[in-house]
Coordinates of C-alpha atoms in Angstrom, one line a residue:
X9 CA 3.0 58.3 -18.4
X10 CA -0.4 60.8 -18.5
X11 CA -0.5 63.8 -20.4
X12 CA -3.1 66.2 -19.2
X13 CA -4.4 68.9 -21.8
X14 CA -6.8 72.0 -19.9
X15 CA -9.3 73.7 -22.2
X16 CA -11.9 76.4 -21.8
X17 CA -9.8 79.1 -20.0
X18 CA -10.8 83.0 -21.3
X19 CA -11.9 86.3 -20.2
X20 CA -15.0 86.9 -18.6
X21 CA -17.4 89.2 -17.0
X22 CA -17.7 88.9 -13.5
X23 CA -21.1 86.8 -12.7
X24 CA -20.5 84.8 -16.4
X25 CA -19.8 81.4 -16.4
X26 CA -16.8 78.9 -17.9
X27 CA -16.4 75.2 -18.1
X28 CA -13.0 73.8 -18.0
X29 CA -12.4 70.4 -19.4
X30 CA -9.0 68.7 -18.9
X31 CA -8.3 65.8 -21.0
X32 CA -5.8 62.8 -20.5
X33 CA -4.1 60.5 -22.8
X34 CA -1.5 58.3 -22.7
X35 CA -3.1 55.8 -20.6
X36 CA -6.8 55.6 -18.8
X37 CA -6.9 57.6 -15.7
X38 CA -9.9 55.9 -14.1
X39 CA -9.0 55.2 -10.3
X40 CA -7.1 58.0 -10.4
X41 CA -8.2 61.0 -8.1
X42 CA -7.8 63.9 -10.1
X43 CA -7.7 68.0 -9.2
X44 CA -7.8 71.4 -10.2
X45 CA -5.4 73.8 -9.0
X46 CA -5.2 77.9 -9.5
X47 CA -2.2 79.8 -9.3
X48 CA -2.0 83.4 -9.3
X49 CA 1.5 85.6 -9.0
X50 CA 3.0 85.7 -5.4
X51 CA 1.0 82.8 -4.3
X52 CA 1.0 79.2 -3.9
X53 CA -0.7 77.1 -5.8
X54 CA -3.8 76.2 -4.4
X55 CA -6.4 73.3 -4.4
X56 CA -10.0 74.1 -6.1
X57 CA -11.5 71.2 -6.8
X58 CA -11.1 67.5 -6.8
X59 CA -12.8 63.8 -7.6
X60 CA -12.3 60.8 -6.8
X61 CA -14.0 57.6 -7.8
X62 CA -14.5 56.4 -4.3
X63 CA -18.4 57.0 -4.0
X64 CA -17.1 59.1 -6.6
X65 CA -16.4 61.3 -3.9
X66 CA -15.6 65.2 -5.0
X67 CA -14.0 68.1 -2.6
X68 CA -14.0 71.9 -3.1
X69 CA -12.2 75.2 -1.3
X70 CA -14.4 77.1 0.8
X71 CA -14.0 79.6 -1.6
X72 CA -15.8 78.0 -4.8
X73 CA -18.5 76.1 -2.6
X74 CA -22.0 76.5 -4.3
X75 CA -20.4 78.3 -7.7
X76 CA -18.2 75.4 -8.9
X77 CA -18.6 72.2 -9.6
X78 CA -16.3 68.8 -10.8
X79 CA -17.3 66.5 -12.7
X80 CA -14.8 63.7 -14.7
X81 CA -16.6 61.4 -17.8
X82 CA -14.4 58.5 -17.9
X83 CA -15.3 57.3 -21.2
X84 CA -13.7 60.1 -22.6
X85 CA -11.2 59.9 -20.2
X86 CA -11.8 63.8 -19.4
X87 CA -12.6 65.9 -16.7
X88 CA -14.4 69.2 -16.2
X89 CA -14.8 72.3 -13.8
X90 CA -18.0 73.8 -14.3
X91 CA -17.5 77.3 -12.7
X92 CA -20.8 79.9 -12.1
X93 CA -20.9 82.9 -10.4
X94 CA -17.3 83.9 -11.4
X95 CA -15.2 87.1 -9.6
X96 CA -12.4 88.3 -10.5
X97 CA -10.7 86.9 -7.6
X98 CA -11.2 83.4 -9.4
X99 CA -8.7 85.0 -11.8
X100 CA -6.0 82.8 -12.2
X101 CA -4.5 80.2 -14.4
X102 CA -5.8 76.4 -13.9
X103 CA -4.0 73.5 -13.8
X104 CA -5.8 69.6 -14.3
X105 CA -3.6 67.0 -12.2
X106 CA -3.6 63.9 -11.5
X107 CA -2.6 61.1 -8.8
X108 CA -3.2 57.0 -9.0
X109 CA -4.2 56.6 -6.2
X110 CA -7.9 56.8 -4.9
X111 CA -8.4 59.3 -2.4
X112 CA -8.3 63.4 -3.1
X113 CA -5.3 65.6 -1.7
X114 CA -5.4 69.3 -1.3
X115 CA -1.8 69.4 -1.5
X116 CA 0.0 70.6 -5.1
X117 CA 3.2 68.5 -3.7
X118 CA 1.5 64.7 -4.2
X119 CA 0.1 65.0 -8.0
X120 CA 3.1 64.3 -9.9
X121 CA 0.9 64.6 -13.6
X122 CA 0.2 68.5 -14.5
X123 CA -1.4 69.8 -17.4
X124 CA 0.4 73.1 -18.8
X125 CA -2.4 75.1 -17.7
X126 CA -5.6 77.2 -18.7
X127 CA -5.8 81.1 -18.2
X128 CA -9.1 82.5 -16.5
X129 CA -9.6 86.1 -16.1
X130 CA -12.6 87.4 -14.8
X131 CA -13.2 91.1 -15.0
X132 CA -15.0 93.5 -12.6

């Protein structure tokens, strides 16, 4: 089993920055391809970021292009969204998942390891 603990989440003036960091225990996660998710109320959850160690290889939405960026440091078995630039429609909570398997999915349904979640609220 992986436990995933998120970090960092807080309130935050719109153009201020946050760094996420999601740490997993329970067993090493390295060849896992790992994400973070946003949810906000009334919508699904939806894909933000994600790494794999394939190249590493990493993925963003459209939407954080150029303002986010993933990064994972596997001695510490953590990972980290690094997120500049913020609006307040980047409010949201943020989940960490995982999958062991190699390559990055934009889809909630095939991570079955979740963390409980960080809150980010950016204000206008």
């Amino acid at each position: 089993q992986v436990q995933l603990v998120e970090s960092g989440g807080a309130l935050v003036q719109a153009g201020g920055s946050l760094r996420l960091s999601c740490t997993a225990s329970g067993r090493t996660v390295s060849g896992y391809a790992m994400g973070w998710f946003r949810h906000t109320p009334g919508k699904e959850r939806e894909f933000v970021a994600g790494f794999s160690w394939s190249g590493p290889t990493t993925q963003y939405a459209d939407s954080v292009k150029g303002r986010f960026t993933i990064s994972r440091d596997n001695a510490k078995n953590t990972l980290y969204l690094q997120m500049n630039s913020l609006k307040p429609e980047d409010t949201a909570v943020y989940y960490c998942a995982a999958r062991p398997v190699i390559g990055i999915s934009l889809s909630p349904k095939v991570y079955p390891y979740w963390g409980q979640g960080t809150q980010v609220t950016v204000s206008s």
